[in-house]
PDB file of C-alpha atoms in Angstrom:
ATOM      1  CA  MET A   1      26.728 -82.651  61.657  1.00 43.00           C
ATOM      2  CA  ASN A   2      27.794 -82.702  64.896  1.00 81.00           C
ATOM      3  CA  GLU A   3      30.948 -83.027  64.478  1.00 86.00           C
ATOM      4  CA  GLU A   4      33.603 -80.299  62.962  1.00 93.00           C
ATOM      5  CA  LEU A   5      37.226 -79.525  62.663  1.00 96.00           C
ATOM      6  CA  LEU A   6      38.885 -76.188  63.369  1.00 97.00           C
ATOM      7  CA  ARG A   7      42.617 -74.809  62.494  1.00 97.00           C
ATOM      8  CA  TRP A   8      44.994 -73.174  64.556  1.00 97.00           C
ATOM      9  CA  THR A   9      45.588 -71.714  61.196  1.00 96.00           C
ATOM     10  CA  ALA A  10      42.235 -69.902  60.898  1.00 97.00           C
ATOM     11  CA  TYR A  11      41.082 -69.262  64.648  1.00 97.00           C
ATOM     12  CA  ARG A  12      40.941 -65.560  64.629  1.00 96.00           C
ATOM     13  CA  THR A  13      42.607 -63.134  66.549  1.00 95.00           C
ATOM     14  CA  VAL A  14      40.666 -60.158  68.469  1.00 92.00           C
ATOM     15  CA  PRO A  15      42.548 -57.734  71.298  1.00 88.00           C
ATOM     16  CA  TRP A  16      41.866 -57.936  74.385  1.00 84.00           C
ATOM     17  CA  ARG A  17      39.021 -55.840  76.132  1.00 81.00           C
ATOM     18  CA  ASN A  18      42.234 -53.622  78.496  1.00 77.00           C
ATOM     19  CA  GLY A  19      43.638 -53.450  75.245  1.00 76.00           C
ATOM     20  CA  GLY A  20      46.891 -55.391  76.676  1.00 75.00           C
ATOM     21  CA  GLY A  21      47.364 -58.463  74.382  1.00 79.00           C
ATOM     22  CA  THR A  22      45.637 -60.671  71.969  1.00 87.00           C
ATOM     23  CA  THR A  23      44.019 -63.982  71.814  1.00 95.00           C
ATOM     24  CA  ARG A  24      43.362 -66.494  69.009  1.00 97.00           C
ATOM     25  CA  GLU A  25      39.355 -66.743  69.009  1.00 97.00           C
ATOM     26  CA  VAL A  26      38.627 -71.267  68.713  1.00 98.00           C
ATOM     27  CA  ALA A  27      35.595 -72.008  69.309  1.00 97.00           C
ATOM     28  CA  GLU A  28      32.121 -69.707  70.849  1.00 96.00           C
ATOM     29  CA  GLY A  29      28.365 -70.158  71.248  1.00 94.00           C
ATOM     30  CA  ALA A  30      25.848 -67.873  72.952  1.00 94.00           C
ATOM     31  CA  ALA A  31      27.281 -68.514  76.258  1.00 97.00           C
ATOM     32  CA  TRP A  32      30.752 -69.726  76.474  1.00 97.00           C
ATOM     33  CA  ARG A  33      34.015 -69.357  74.611  1.00 97.00           C
ATOM     34  CA  VAL A  34      37.269 -70.722  73.710  1.00 98.00           C
ATOM     35  CA  SER A  35      40.541 -69.262  73.407  1.00 98.00           C
ATOM     36  CA  VAL A  36      43.964 -69.093  73.324  1.00 98.00           C
ATOM     37  CA  ALA A  37      45.740 -66.389  74.647  1.00 95.00           C
ATOM     38  CA  ASP A  38      49.753 -65.160  74.954  1.00 93.00           C
ATOM     39  CA  VAL A  39      51.061 -63.393  77.815  1.00 92.00           C
ATOM     40  CA  ALA A  40      54.011 -61.192  77.463  1.00 90.00           C
ATOM     41  CA  GLY A  41      53.969 -59.430  80.313  1.00 91.00           C
ATOM     42  CA  ASP A  42      52.686 -58.621  83.838  1.00 93.00           C
ATOM     43  CA  GLY A  43      49.614 -57.202  83.773  1.00 93.00           C
ATOM     44  CA  PRO A  44      45.520 -57.372  84.676  1.00 93.00           C
ATOM     45  CA  PHE A  45      43.408 -60.001  83.584  1.00 92.00           C
ATOM     46  CA  SER A  46      40.403 -58.196  81.162  1.00 90.00           C
ATOM     47  CA  HIS A  47      37.142 -58.023  84.177  1.00 92.00           C
ATOM     48  CA  PHE A  48      33.922 -59.718  82.939  1.00 94.00           C
ATOM     49  CA  PRO A  49      30.633 -59.948  85.102  1.00 96.00           C
ATOM     50  CA  ASP A  50      29.251 -62.636  85.146  1.00 97.00           C
ATOM     51  CA  THR A  51      31.806 -65.079  84.029  1.00 98.00           C
ATOM     52  CA  ASP A  52      33.118 -68.201  84.986  1.00 98.00           C
ATOM     53  CA  ARG A  53      36.543 -69.081  83.245  1.00 98.00           C
ATOM     54  CA  VAL A  54      39.248 -72.171  83.280  1.00 98.00           C
ATOM     55  CA  ILE A  55      42.504 -71.493  82.239  1.00 98.00           C
ATOM     56  CA  THR A  56      45.293 -73.427  81.841  1.00 98.00           C
ATOM     57  CA  PRO A  57      48.721 -72.601  81.040  1.00 98.00           C
ATOM     58  CA  VAL A  58      49.869 -74.532  78.220  1.00 98.00           C
ATOM     59  CA  GLU A  59      53.439 -73.078  76.379  1.00 97.00           C
ATOM     60  CA  GLY A  60      56.118 -71.215  79.519  1.00 96.00           C
ATOM     61  CA  GLU A  61      56.915 -72.408  83.184  1.00 97.00           C
ATOM     62  CA  GLY A  62      53.194 -71.203  84.358  1.00 96.00           C
ATOM     63  CA  MET A  63      52.038 -68.042  86.395  1.00 97.00           C
ATOM     64  CA  LEU A  64      51.349 -66.656  89.116  1.00 98.00           C
ATOM     65  CA  LEU A  65      47.855 -64.909  88.791  1.00 97.00           C
ATOM     66  CA  THR A  66      45.983 -63.078  92.061  1.00 98.00           C
ATOM     67  CA  VAL A  67      42.965 -63.360  92.743  1.00 98.00           C
ATOM     68  CA  SER A  68      41.004 -61.186  94.668  1.00 97.00           C
ATOM     69  CA  GLY A  69      43.993 -60.580  96.883  1.00 97.00           C
ATOM     70  CA  THR A  70      44.735 -64.474  96.640  1.00 97.00           C
ATOM     71  CA  ARG A  71      48.033 -65.212  94.971  1.00 97.00           C
ATOM     72  CA  GLN A  72      48.197 -69.175  93.022  1.00 96.00           C
ATOM     73  CA  ARG A  73      50.717 -70.096  91.866  1.00 97.00           C
ATOM     74  CA  VAL A  74      49.211 -71.384  88.218  1.00 98.00           C
ATOM     75  CA  ALA A  75      51.540 -74.708  86.623  1.00 98.00           C
ATOM     76  CA  PRO A  76      51.723 -75.549  82.940  1.00 98.00           C
ATOM     77  CA  LEU A  77      48.823 -77.695  82.138  1.00 98.00           C
ATOM     78  CA  THR A  78      47.156 -77.107  84.983  1.00 98.00           C
ATOM     79  CA  PRO A  79      43.744 -75.743  85.451  1.00 98.00           C
ATOM     80  CA  PHE A  80      42.125 -73.521  87.693  1.00 98.00           C
ATOM     81  CA  ALA A  81      39.177 -72.116  87.878  1.00 98.00           C
ATOM     82  CA  PHE A  82      37.839 -68.078  88.836  1.00 98.00           C
ATOM     83  CA  PRO A  83      35.894 -66.102  88.465  1.00 98.00           C
ATOM     84  CA  GLY A  84      35.767 -63.521  85.575  1.00 96.00           C
ATOM     85  CA  ASP A  85      34.353 -60.573  87.723  1.00 96.00           C
ATOM     86  CA  ALA A  86      37.032 -60.402  89.931  1.00 97.00           C
ATOM     87  CA  PRO A  87      39.992 -59.003  89.968  1.00 97.00           C
ATOM     88  CA  ALA A  88      42.136 -60.787  88.626  1.00 96.00           C
ATOM     89  CA  ASP A  89      46.412 -59.930  88.490  1.00 95.00           C
ATOM     90  CA  CYS A  90      49.001 -62.104  86.373  1.00 95.00           C
ATOM     91  CA  HIS A  91      53.103 -62.397  87.231  1.00 96.00           C
ATOM     92  CA  LEU A  92      55.117 -64.528  85.127  1.00 95.00           C
ATOM     93  CA  PRO A  93      58.480 -65.185  87.132  1.00 96.00           C
ATOM     94  CA  ASN A  94      59.680 -67.068  84.038  1.00 95.00           C
ATOM     95  CA  GLY A  95      58.701 -65.632  81.616  1.00 94.00           C
ATOM     96  CA  PRO A  96      55.953 -65.453  78.384  1.00 93.00           C
ATOM     97  CA  VAL A  97      53.237 -67.913  78.868  1.00 95.00           C
ATOM     98  CA  ARG A  98      50.436 -69.272  76.325  1.00 96.00           C
ATOM     99  CA  ASN A  99      47.008 -69.986  77.546  1.00 97.00           C
ATOM    100  CA  LEU A 100      44.189 -72.260  76.687  1.00 98.00           C
ATOM    101  CA  ASN A 101      41.133 -70.224  78.321  1.00 97.00           C
ATOM    102  CA  VAL A 102      37.784 -70.215  78.156  1.00 98.00           C
ATOM    103  CA  MET A 103      34.549 -68.859  79.703  1.00 98.00           C
ATOM    104  CA  THR A 104      30.790 -69.340  80.624  1.00 98.00           C
ATOM    105  CA  ARG A 105      27.857 -67.365  81.203  1.00 98.00           C
ATOM    106  CA  ARG A 106      27.743 -67.929  84.774  1.00 97.00           C
ATOM    107  CA  GLY A 107      24.104 -69.203  84.921  1.00 95.00           C
ATOM    108  CA  ARG A 108      23.666 -70.559  81.626  1.00 97.00           C
ATOM    109  CA  ALA A 109      26.808 -72.586  81.113  1.00 97.00           C
ATOM    110  CA  ALA A 110      29.622 -74.355  83.290  1.00 97.00           C
ATOM    111  CA  ALA A 111      33.282 -76.133  81.725  1.00 98.00           C
ATOM    112  CA  ARG A 112      34.812 -78.529  82.666  1.00 97.00           C
ATOM    113  CA  VAL A 113      39.251 -78.660  81.343  1.00 98.00           C
ATOM    114  CA  ARG A 114      41.130 -82.690  82.326  1.00 97.00           C
ATOM    115  CA  ILE A 115      44.685 -82.396  80.950  1.00 98.00           C
ATOM    116  CA  VAL A 116      44.601 -86.513  79.212  1.00 96.00           C
ATOM    117  CA  THR A 117      47.991 -88.112  78.373  1.00 96.00           C
ATOM    118  CA  VAL A 118      47.386 -90.322  74.714  1.00 96.00           C
ATOM    119  CA  THR A 119      50.127 -93.088  74.193  1.00 94.00           C
ATOM    120  CA  ALA A 120      48.242 -95.261  71.536  1.00 92.00           C
ATOM    121  CA  THR A 121      44.387 -94.289  71.609  1.00 91.00           C
ATOM    122  CA  ALA A 122      42.384 -92.533  73.569  1.00 90.00           C
ATOM    123  CA  GLU A 123      38.589 -92.271  72.851  1.00 91.00           C
ATOM    124  CA  THR A 124      35.561 -89.083  75.289  1.00 89.00           C
ATOM    125  CA  VAL A 125      32.593 -89.528  74.789  1.00 90.00           C
ATOM    126  CA  SER A 126      30.344 -86.686  74.826  1.00 91.00           C
ATOM    127  CA  GLU A 127      27.422 -86.625  76.479  1.00 88.00           C
ATOM    128  CA  PRO A 128      23.683 -85.622  75.118  1.00 89.00           C
ATOM    129  CA  ASP A 129      23.524 -81.901  76.439  1.00 88.00           C
ATOM    130  CA  GLU A 130      27.636 -80.712  76.400  1.00 94.00           C
ATOM    131  CA  ILE A 131      29.934 -79.728  73.575  1.00 96.00           C
ATOM    132  CA  LEU A 132      32.675 -82.065  73.816  1.00 97.00           C
ATOM    133  CA  LEU A 133      36.236 -79.942  72.362  1.00 97.00           C
ATOM    134  CA  VAL A 134      39.076 -81.525  72.385  1.00 97.00           C
ATOM    135  CA  MET A 135      42.843 -80.172  71.573  1.00 98.00           C
ATOM    136  CA  PRO A 136      46.181 -81.564  70.965  1.00 98.00           C
ATOM    137  CA  LEU A 137      49.186 -79.759  73.142  1.00 98.00           C
ATOM    138  CA  THR A 138      52.031 -81.239  71.379  1.00 97.00           C
ATOM    139  CA  GLU A 139      52.204 -83.204  67.766  1.00 96.00           C
ATOM    140  CA  GLY A 140      51.435 -86.773  67.002  1.00 95.00           C
ATOM    141  CA  LEU A 141      47.959 -86.950  67.282  1.00 96.00           C
ATOM    142  CA  ALA A 142      45.458 -87.346  64.641  1.00 96.00           C
ATOM    143  CA  LEU A 143      41.511 -87.831  65.150  1.00 95.00           C
ATOM    144  CA  VAL A 144      40.753 -92.201  64.834  1.00 93.00           C
ATOM    145  CA  ALA A 145      37.847 -90.758  62.012  1.00 87.00           C
ATOM    146  CA  PRO A 146      38.173 -89.838  59.854  1.00 87.00           C
ATOM    147  CA  ASP A 147      42.084 -90.133  59.563  1.00 91.00           C
ATOM    148  CA  THR A 148      43.112 -87.382  60.456  1.00 94.00           C
ATOM    149  CA  ALA A 149      46.305 -85.705  61.784  1.00 95.00           C
ATOM    150  CA  LEU A 150      45.854 -82.857  64.208  1.00 96.00           C
ATOM    151  CA  ALA A 151      48.755 -79.629  64.151  1.00 97.00           C
ATOM    152  CA  ARG A 152      49.542 -79.211  67.716  1.00 97.00           C
ATOM    153  CA  LEU A 153      46.062 -75.904  69.082  1.00 98.00           C
ATOM    154  CA  ASP A 154      43.871 -77.014  66.245  1.00 98.00           C
ATOM    155  CA  CYS A 155      40.358 -78.658  68.209  1.00 97.00           C
ATOM    156  CA  ALA A 156      38.056 -81.379  67.199  1.00 96.00           C
ATOM    157  CA  ARG A 157      34.651 -79.519  68.300  1.00 96.00           C
ATOM    158  CA  ARG A 158      31.789 -81.977  68.867  1.00 95.00           C
ATOM    159  CA  THR A 159      28.121 -81.373  69.618  1.00 93.00           C
ATOM    160  CA  GLY A 160      25.485 -84.220  71.611  1.00 90.00           C
ATOM    161  CA  PRO A 161      26.137 -87.510  71.818  1.00 92.00           C
ATOM    162  CA  GLY A 162      28.756 -89.430  70.740  1.00 91.00           C
ATOM    163  CA  ALA A 163      33.017 -90.213  70.596  1.00 91.00           C
ATOM    164  CA  VAL A 164      36.288 -88.541  69.522  1.00 93.00           C
ATOM    165  CA  GLY A 165      39.216 -90.835  69.270  1.00 94.00           C
ATOM    166  CA  VAL A 166      42.152 -89.656  69.024  1.00 96.00           C
ATOM    167  CA  ARG A 167      45.497 -91.741  68.267  1.00 96.00           C
ATOM    168  CA  GLY A 168      49.771 -91.364  68.474  1.00 96.00           C
ATOM    169  CA  GLU A 169      51.504 -90.255  71.681  1.00 96.00           C
ATOM    170  CA  GLY A 170      50.814 -86.931  73.733  1.00 96.00           C
ATOM    171  CA  THR A 171      48.493 -84.823  75.218  1.00 97.00           C
ATOM    172  CA  LEU A 172      45.734 -83.519  75.101  1.00 97.00           C
ATOM    173  CA  ALA A 173      42.911 -80.780  76.898  1.00 98.00           C
ATOM    174  CA  GLU A 174      39.458 -82.499  77.034  1.00 97.00           C
ATOM    175  CA  ILE A 175      37.722 -79.381  77.359  1.00 98.00           C
ATOM    176  CA  ARG A 176      33.330 -80.024  78.111  1.00 97.00           C
ATOM    177  CA  ILE A 177      31.166 -77.520  77.859  1.00 97.00           C
ATOM    178  CA  THR A 178      27.537 -77.447  79.666  1.00 96.00           C
ATOM    179  CA  THR A 179      24.690 -75.040  78.832  1.00 91.00           C
ATOM    180  CA  THR A 180      21.451 -74.535  80.842  1.00 84.00           C
ATOM    181  CA  ARG A 181      18.676 -73.656  78.977  1.00 65.00           C
TER     182      ARG A 181
END
């Protein structure tokens, strides 16, 4: 089967590598991982050698992220890519955030994250060498076929060519992962 429905309520919770909190694992492959982390306070990010990250605040007012000494405001629903092996520190000037986090093993996989507003229907087509994940960031969205309601932070995963259709009104994250052979 090329398509799978992943439910927020079934995601496994695991501790952060640095011990500073927990993350919920959405999906993973040999060279990639998608998770959702709750960040309650300021502090360093875990170090992931040879890994690229794309982080997107999906709840809260965003954060100030310092990567290799350069401070960057990461606004809500704005994907931000950075090397996972660079020193990174987070400051939460407006309180806790929940982040969508996509990590890929450098040289073995790459990821793109795009935020999409759905006003009636939307269809996302995946390429033969892609893993496509579609994650509602708001309530009010459903898969077109099969007709299935999606809760906030559920995820539809498609491997290989094909389309994922979504209907309703809301916002979703489109995550595309390409692996190299």
